[in-house]
Amino acid sequence: MLRTAKRVAYLLAVWATCTLLSARTVPTASAAGSGFTCRVSVGMTEPLLGLIRLDFDLFYPSGTANVVGSGSDAACRGLAIDVNDQPVATQFIDDDDGTLSASLVSLNSFAGFTPLALCTVFTSVPLVMSDFSAGAVLANIPGGAPAEMLPPIQITGVDCSMGTTTTLSTSTTSMTTLTTTTTSTTTTTTLSMPTTTLVMPTTTVIGSTTTTTTLGGSLPTCGDPDASGSTTATDALFILKGSVGLLACAAEFCDVDSSGSVTASDALRVLGVAVGLPHELSCPGT
């Protein structure tokens, strides 16, 4: 039952992460004069055993091209599906200098052959597949052990069109070209979210005598904001909701990367710990 509950909480966290990302606005990329907008596909091209984590890098020509967006706002979306046909949580970081890093985490595991990501690149010249490359950096199998070999990651497609401005978000793609305008529309499904109640100690003062009564549970700690006594997928969901203001999530419990704010990246890091990955949790003041 506990394992089932963790899987349900994880899937809700994946859904909430996708919902958050779809609500974010990715910066507009523009150039003086004409340029080219390229959609670059990346995939795992051999039928390997299931993985629970995969990190890979996508390399692009920094002198002539840039991924639309910057840092964690890179205009990319994850395409991987796990063995239960659920989306795999994916995080992207672009260094704005020729390298885009991606990290995929799944509780249920995923395997090749499978598409991994689709990214949008703005360039001053038309590009082809040979202008890009990709390679795996880290792979873990169920249980957290490293895979015996890194899976082959390849560029599976590059589609470029001429235009001057590209605006992308994870839910809606608008592409202005010299000849074509394409708009995609998504449907949002609202799921009910679990409610977490924290039980905190209460203090009763009678005369000169102070009595402290603990009503149950333990106190919240870094990475365990629901005070369950361990870091679980439920904590990741708690932090994710805190990052968008749905509930209060103090930095000393929820800012697990000490970045100065509680974000979806903190939720992803806690989710990794919940499935056995060796992430370090470090909150301000701890």
Steps between C-alpha positions, in 0.01 A plus 500: 500500500784741586666432164170565321449825693849617404431427134174694512674794668776487241259503207321796655836674534575434133160636401543807719851559360364486145218737599747745653725490199206555268411815694847652472589750226823422316691810384459601135801451274545755224771608261569803285433382148393152395603178670391140536296321763599133539315229694753241618390150610707276731442129565638183662560267207558153649261272698679508836364382835287739703655813649377717786738785420678624190713814460617607153649802325394649166775691321426774245723748308526791745648738244191499278216357711331536838229297672193721539479605866782484754601283795205303638266694266643329190228435240505120525243241597547142616355224283593186698222267621547241777391135499155604630453749212551798732723802416851494644595810704765692304705809589708704250787744562663698215840663552450739202839385368433189296386246761149412617484255793196282570407279797218242491366332818232228515364289785374231263801486260518560125693329220618540141405534221339827612494871410646713778467870419404765245684836515472823301819669377527841329791530255637744246561225242308183412621196697492125436522194728880483475522847661366350826610215725387344826635259760398336827672617819333287769257205507350315800293182507222422752647501849736785415802299378687633194413332170768266363531720193382846403222487240567649154332840465462637147355792310193351330380801304566867412229710333588863418283777356578864419369775727599790723321435828424186700285487812458171686348370820457139605126510428465727194737542207472801270740517205514805273660419166504664160230270370337294780344556844437194718317499834463196726240477776506280809222385731554530875354230727452601864569230760412516866809547716570335837483712815789488748441594862797579723458417870710742703576509872277720722597668826260563790604741778319468836620736773876463526502150352559444126380175344599404144283243328594343164184397319671246274746459212848652475616849413565600137861475382686593182337295222225368731254794526205273582683372811448135410849407621638420152538661158229372263322592175233665718765747623590577136134578427477713817803706387362529146174644632697736724699626200181635339344637818235233554626454857770634729832316466781653710844525338666313790295193404433547125791691342708180480759643258547823704430710190319766705149407387270197487460383136403195295871409492484439876205265448689308230806463725285365787328261258841368398590432866163326547586247227851436630715742303803646683389865505620725781230700681621824657254762624585850627584496870559123517 
